[in-house]
Amino acid sequence: MKNLYTLRYKQLHVQRLDGLYRALLYDGFFQLPRALVAYPSIRELFASDWGVKPFIVRLAMDGTQAKKIVTESLVWPNALAIDYFAERLYWADAFRDVIEMANLDGTGRRTVISDDKLVPHVFGLTIFDDTIFWSDWTRRGILFANKLTGQNSTRLMETVLPPYSLKAYHPFMQMEAPNICEVTTCQHICVPKLDGSGQQCLCAEGFIMHESGLCEPNCTKHQLLCSRPDHKCLNLIYRCDESYNCRNGDDEMECPVSICMHDERMFPCRDNRKCILRSQRCDGFVDCYDESDEFYCADLAIAWSH
């Protein structure tokens, strides 16, 4: 089993790569999350936040033992990168116009580059061999320099639009690490324990762990339970929208014949008297006679992040 970690809307999630299940690890810990990097061989994550009190945090892949390792002299920690060979963490502060590094526990912090002309607004960061590469919005390009001294800075390429994230892709960068979850009995999601002693099973959102170790549905009144093989809770906003969000079609059963003629750009009102554009659904304005375009919108931002 392989997982994908995402940081969005003040929440840290882990989900299976097949997209079937997603579990919430943290909710409310972050204020304005920005960057997220993983160190699989030590089963840890590093994340940055540039809220009122900016920080860089280190935490286990099972969502436990979060510890803020950098909290001082930090404003917009806009990028994170790990030097896996030297075991150092790099970050860029787009407000202070610096690129810095430290040990993985936050000690040994020092500045690599401090220059408002060279790094005026770094967005992405990556390390390869003895070189640090970064993208800069103000300079509209990709640049690189020595990862320890910041010397010999060079523009690799220019971009028309502000460049965003970048990653170095090379066999040397694909660090091999044992996958503790390669064989698992976890029903939904398997994550490694921090000490490497075994697996931790997690249930997807809308489910709770039964004492038997199985995940039992715990859907709210605003959710529909998709039966197996999905076996998940689905926001009712997807009910009868002419799209199979439950693989077995539970969300499209016993629906009125639509007047939208199977046009994916359109949304059928529940009373089947009118078709509106999907972009008009949950926009704060009533467009359907029965107001069904504004039903179940309270959790829309979370629902659309699935």
Tab-separated table of C-alpha atoms in Angstrom, residues 8 11 28 35 52-53 58 74-75 77 100 106 116 136 150 186 201 204 206 213 228 235 287 297-298 304 306:
chain	number	residue	atom	x	y	z
A	8	ARG	CA	-4.853	21.981	2.559
A	11	GLN	CA	-5.886	20.096	7.430
A	28	GLY	CA	-6.750	23.120	13.116
A	35	ALA	CA	4.941	23.435	2.052
A	52	VAL	CA	0.224	34.723	12.506
A	53	LYS	CA	2.956	32.687	14.210
A	58	ARG	CA	8.378	17.830	12.084
A	74	LEU	CA	10.342	33.277	10.159
A	75	VAL	CA	7.654	35.091	8.148
A	77	PRO	CA	8.407	29.932	4.821
A	100	GLU	CA	18.348	28.819	5.079
A	106	GLY	CA	16.074	22.498	13.776
A	116	ASP	CA	16.887	40.706	-2.021
A	136	ASP	CA	11.489	32.832	-8.036
A	150	GLY	CA	25.222	30.015	-1.967
A	186	CYS	CA	-5.519	-2.671	7.331
A	201	CYS	CA	-4.240	1.286	10.672
A	204	ALA	CA	-11.177	7.082	6.298
A	206	GLY	CA	-16.792	9.179	7.961
A	213	GLY	CA	-10.036	-3.479	13.925
A	228	ARG	CA	-18.993	-1.940	-1.242
A	235	ASN	CA	-21.574	14.260	0.528
A	287	ASP	CA	-31.242	29.495	-9.319
A	297	CYS	CA	-23.359	23.514	0.655
A	298	ALA	CA	-22.011	23.949	4.188
A	304	TRP	CA	-14.502	19.278	-3.226
A	306	HIS	CA	-11.686	14.899	-1.832
